[in-house]
Each structure stands twice: as C-alpha cells, then as structure tokens.
Coordinates of C-alpha atoms and ligand atoms in Angstrom, one line a residue:
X1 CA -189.3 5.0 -22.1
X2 CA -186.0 6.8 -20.7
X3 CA -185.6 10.2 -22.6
X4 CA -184.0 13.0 -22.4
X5 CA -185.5 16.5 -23.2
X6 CA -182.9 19.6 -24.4
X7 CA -182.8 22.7 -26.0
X8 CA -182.1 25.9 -25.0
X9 CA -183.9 28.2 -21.6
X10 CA -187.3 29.4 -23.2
X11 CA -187.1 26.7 -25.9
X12 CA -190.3 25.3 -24.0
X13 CA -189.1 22.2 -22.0
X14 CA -190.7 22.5 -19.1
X15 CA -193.9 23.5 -21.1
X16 CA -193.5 20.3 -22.9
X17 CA -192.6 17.6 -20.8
X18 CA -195.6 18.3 -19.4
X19 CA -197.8 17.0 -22.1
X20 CA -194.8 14.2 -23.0
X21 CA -195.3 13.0 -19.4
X22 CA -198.8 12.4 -19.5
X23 CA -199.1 10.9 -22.6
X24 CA -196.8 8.2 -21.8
X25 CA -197.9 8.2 -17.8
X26 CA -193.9 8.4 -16.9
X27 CA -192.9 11.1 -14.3
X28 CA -191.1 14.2 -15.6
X29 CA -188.8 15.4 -13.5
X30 CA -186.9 19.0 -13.7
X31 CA -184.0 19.6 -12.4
X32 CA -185.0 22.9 -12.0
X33 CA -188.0 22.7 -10.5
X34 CA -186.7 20.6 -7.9
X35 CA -183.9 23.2 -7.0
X36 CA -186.5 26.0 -6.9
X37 CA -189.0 23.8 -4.8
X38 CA -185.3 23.7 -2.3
X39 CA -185.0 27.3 -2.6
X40 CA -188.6 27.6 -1.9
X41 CA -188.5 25.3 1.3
X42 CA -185.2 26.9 2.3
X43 CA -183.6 23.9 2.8
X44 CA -179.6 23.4 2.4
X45 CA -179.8 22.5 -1.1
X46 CA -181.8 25.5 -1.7
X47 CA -179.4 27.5 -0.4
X48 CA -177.0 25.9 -2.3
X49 CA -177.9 26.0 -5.4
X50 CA -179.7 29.3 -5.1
X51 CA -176.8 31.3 -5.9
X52 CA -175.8 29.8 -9.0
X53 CA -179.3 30.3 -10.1
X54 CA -179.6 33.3 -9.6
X55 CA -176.2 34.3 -11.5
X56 CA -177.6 32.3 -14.7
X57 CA -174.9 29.6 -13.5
X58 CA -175.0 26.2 -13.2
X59 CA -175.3 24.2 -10.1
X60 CA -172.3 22.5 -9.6
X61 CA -172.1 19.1 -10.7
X62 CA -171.7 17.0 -7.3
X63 CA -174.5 18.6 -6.0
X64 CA -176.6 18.4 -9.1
X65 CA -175.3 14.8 -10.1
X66 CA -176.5 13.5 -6.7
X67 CA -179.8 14.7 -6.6
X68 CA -180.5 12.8 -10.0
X69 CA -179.0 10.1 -9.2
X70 CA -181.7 9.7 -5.8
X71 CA -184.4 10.4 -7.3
X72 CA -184.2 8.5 -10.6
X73 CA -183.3 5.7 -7.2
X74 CA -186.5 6.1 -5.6
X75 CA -188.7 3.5 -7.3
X76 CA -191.2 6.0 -9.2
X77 CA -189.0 6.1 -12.0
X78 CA -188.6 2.9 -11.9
X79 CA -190.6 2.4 -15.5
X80 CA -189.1 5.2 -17.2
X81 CA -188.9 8.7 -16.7
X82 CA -188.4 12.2 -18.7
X83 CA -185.7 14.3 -18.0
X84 CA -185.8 18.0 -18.6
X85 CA -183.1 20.0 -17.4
X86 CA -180.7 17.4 -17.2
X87 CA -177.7 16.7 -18.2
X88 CA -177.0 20.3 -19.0
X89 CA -173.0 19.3 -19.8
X90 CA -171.3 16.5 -20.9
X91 CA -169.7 15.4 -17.6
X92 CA -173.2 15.0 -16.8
X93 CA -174.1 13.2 -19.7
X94 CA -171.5 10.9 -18.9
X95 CA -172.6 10.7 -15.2
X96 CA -176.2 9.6 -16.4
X97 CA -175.1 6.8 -18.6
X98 CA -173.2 5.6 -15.1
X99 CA -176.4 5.9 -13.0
X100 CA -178.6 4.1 -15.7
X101 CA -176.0 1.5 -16.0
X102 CA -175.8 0.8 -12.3
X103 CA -180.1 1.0 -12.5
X104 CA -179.2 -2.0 -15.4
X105 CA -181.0 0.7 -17.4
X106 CA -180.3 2.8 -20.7
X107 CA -181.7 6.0 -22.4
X108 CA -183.8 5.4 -25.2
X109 CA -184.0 9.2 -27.2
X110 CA -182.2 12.2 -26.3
X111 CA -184.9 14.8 -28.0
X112 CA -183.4 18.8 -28.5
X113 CA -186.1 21.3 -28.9
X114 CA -184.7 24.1 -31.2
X115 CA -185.3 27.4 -30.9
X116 CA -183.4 30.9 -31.5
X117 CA -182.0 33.1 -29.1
X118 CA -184.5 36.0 -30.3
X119 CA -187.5 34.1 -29.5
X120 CA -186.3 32.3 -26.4
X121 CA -185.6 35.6 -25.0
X122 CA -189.1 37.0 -25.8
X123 CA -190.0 34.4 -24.1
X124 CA -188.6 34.3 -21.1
X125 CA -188.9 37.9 -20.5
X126 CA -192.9 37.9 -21.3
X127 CA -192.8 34.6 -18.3
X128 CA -190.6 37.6 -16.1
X129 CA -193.8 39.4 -15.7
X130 CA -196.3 36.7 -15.2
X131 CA -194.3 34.8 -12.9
X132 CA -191.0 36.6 -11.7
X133 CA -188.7 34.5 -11.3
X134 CA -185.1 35.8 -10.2
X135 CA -183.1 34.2 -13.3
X136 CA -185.6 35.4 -15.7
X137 CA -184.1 39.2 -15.4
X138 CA -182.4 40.6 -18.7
X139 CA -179.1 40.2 -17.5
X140 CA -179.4 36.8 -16.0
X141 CA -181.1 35.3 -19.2
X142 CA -178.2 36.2 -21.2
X143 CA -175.7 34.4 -18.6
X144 CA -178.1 31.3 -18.8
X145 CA -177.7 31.6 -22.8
X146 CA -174.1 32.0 -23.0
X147 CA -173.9 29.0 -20.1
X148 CA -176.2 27.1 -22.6
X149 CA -174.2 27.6 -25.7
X150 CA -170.6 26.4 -24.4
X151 CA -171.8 23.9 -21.8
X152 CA -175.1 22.8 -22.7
X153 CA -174.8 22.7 -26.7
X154 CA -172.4 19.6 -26.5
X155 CA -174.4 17.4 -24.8
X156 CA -176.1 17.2 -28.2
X157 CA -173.3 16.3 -30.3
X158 CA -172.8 13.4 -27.7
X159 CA -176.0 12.3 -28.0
X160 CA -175.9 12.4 -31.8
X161 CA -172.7 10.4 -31.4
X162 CA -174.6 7.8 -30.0
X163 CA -177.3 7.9 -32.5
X164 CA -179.8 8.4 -30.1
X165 CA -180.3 12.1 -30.7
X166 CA -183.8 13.7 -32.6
X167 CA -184.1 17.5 -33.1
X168 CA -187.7 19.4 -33.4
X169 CA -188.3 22.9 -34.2
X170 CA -189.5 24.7 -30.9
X171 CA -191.1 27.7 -32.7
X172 CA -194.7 27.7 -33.3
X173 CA -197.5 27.5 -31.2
X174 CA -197.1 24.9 -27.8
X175 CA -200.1 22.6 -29.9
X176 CA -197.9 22.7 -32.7
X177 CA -194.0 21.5 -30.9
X178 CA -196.1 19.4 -28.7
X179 CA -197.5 17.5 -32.1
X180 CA -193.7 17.5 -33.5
X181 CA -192.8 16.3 -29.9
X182 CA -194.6 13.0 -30.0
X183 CA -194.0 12.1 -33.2
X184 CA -190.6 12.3 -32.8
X185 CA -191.3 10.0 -29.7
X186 CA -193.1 7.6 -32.1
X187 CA -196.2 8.4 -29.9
Ligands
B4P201 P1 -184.6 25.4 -15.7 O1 -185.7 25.4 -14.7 O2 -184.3 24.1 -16.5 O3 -185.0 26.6 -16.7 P2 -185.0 26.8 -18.3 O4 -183.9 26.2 -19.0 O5 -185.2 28.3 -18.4 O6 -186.3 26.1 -18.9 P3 -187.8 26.2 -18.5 O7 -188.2 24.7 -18.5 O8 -188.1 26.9 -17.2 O9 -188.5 27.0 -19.6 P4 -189.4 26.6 -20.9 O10 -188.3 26.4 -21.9 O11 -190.3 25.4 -20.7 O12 -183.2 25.9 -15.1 C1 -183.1 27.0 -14.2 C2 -181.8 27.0 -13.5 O13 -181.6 25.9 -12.6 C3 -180.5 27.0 -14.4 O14 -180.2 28.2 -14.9 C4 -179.5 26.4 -13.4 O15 -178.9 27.4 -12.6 C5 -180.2 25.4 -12.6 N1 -180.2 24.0 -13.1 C6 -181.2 23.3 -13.7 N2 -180.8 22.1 -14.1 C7 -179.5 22.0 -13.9 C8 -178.5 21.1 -14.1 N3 -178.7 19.9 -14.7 N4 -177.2 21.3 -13.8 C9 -176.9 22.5 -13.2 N5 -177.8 23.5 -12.9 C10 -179.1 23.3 -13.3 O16 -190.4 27.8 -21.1 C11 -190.0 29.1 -21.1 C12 -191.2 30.0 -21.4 O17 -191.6 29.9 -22.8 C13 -192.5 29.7 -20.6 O18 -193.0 30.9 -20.1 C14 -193.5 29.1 -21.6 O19 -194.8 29.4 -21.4 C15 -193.0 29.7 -22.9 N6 -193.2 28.9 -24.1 C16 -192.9 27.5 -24.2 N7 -193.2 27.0 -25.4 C17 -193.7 28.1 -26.1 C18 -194.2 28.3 -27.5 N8 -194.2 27.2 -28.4 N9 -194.6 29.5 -27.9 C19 -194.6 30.6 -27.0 N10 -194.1 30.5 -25.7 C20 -193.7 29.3 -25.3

C-alpha cells in the first residue's frame, strides 16, 4: 500500500507510523526525521533546512520536494511505502501525485489523525523535556501550529476531493489511535 499519514505536530504521526509500518512490512519514511538525521550529520541539507526548523517553518519546497522524490526512487519503496510528514501543502500534494505518476504508481489512502491544539501542545511540550528538540520550544510549537493550520490543513480537503481521504480521532491512549489506525487501513 501507498499512504499518506496527516494531522497536526503532536497528533502522534511519527508515533504511529511506526506500528503502521510494521504491520504492513512497508518502510515509513519521515520527512522530518530525515532532515534532523542531515542536521545531525551536518551535511548541506542539514544546514539547509535547519533554519526553517528551527523557526517552526517549513523547508522550502525544492528542497523538500527533491528529497522525496530520491528516496521514494531508491528501490526500497519500491512495494509501497508510508509517508508521514509529507506533503505538508498542497503544492506538494500535487508534486507527489507527479512523482507517483512518473513511478507508474498512485496513493491508495490519505489517513489524518485528529487531534486538538490543547492536547497536541501538551504533548509536545512533555516530548520538550524528554527529548529536547529545538522546535519543540513554546514559541516554536505555536509557529509549527499556525504553519499547520493555513498550509498543512488543505492538503486534506484535497485528499477528500479525491475521495481517498479517512479521518481518525488521535486522542486516547497510542493502543487505542493505533487500533482506529488499522482499521481505517482495513488491516
Ligand atoms: P516532523 O518531524 O514531521 O514533526 P511533527 O509534525 O511535530 O510530528 P512528530 O512525528 O514528530 O510528532 P508525533 O505527532 O508523532 O516535522 C518537524 C519539522 O520538519 C517541521 O516543522 C518542518 O520544519 C520540517 N518538515 C518536515 N516535513 C516537511 C515537509 N514535508 N515540508 C517542509 N518542511 C518539513 O508525536 C508527538 C508527541 O506526542 C510524541 O512525544 C509522542 O510520544 C506523543 N504522543 C503520540 N501519540 C500520543 C497519544 N495517543 N497520547 C499521548 N501522547 C502521544
């Protein structure tokens, strides 16, 4: 299967695709995790795209759009794939349907995990302490929710438009979405 995950920072993704990708033995892949492995490695990318980051922006597209686009190209993904993190607007959206069309591919489900802004912020400010990552500061998660809500919310509607879009309720414990998860699947 081709899927896309979205929903908002701290709706539990990341958390998520986790389980989603095991269960159906296709490779996640995050865009953000791959810019913070960059960052980490202190590569050109990782400089690149470290400043956005750490504003609560987003990475701009040409930069984003080509990293995707190599590694849904490198063969692994090759059988499907989950996508969390990406596309986060619709010029992306639309950029993905091109790369899949070139791949003579398609995306099966577009899945948005729901969650208010409340609890996502709870969230990410309890993973601030554990893990401290430089977005996950006060300020910076309400950029990354304002970012979210005018360029990240439409990609939905799109998806909807297509009739390939399923919603699931992120609150509750992670045994609980991840349950909600896979049946929206059909898993
Ligand atoms: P991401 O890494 O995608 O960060 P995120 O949206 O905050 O989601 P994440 O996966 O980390 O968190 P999750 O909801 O799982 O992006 C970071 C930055 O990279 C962006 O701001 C942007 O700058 C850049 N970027 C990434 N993709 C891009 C793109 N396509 N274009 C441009 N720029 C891009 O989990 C959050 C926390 O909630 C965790 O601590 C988890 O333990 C907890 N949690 C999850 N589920 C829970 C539950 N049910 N109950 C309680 N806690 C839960």
């Amino acid at each position: 299967m081709r899927i896309v995950l979205l929903g908002p920072p701290g709706a539990g993704k990341g958390t998520q695709a986790q389980f989603l990708s095991e269960r159906l033995s296709i490779p996640a892949i995050s865009t953000g995790d791959i810019f913070r492995a960059n960052v980490g490695g202190g590569t050109d990318l990782g400089r690149q795209a470290q400043a956005f980051m750490d504003k609560g922006e987003l990475v701009p597209d040409d930069i984003t759009n080509a990293m995707v686009r190599d590694r849904l190209g490198d063969g692994s993904a090759a059988n499907g794939f989950l996508l969390d993190g990406y596309p986060r607007n619709p010029d992306q959206a639309v950029e993905l349907d091109t790369m899949l069309a070139d791949f003579d591919t398609h995306l099966d489900v577009a899945i948005e995990i729901t969650a208010d802004v409340e609890e996502v912020t709870s969230r990410l400010l309890s993973r601030a302490e554990i893990e401290g990552r430089s977005d996950d500061t006060e300020d910076v998660i309400r950029r990354r929710l304002e970012v979210y809500a005018t360029e990240t919310a439409p990609v939905s509607a799109y998806y909807e438009g297509r009739g390939v879009l399923r919603q699931i309720d992120g609150t509750g414990d992670i045994t609980e979405v991840t349950a909600r998860l896979f049946h929206a699947v059909g898993v």
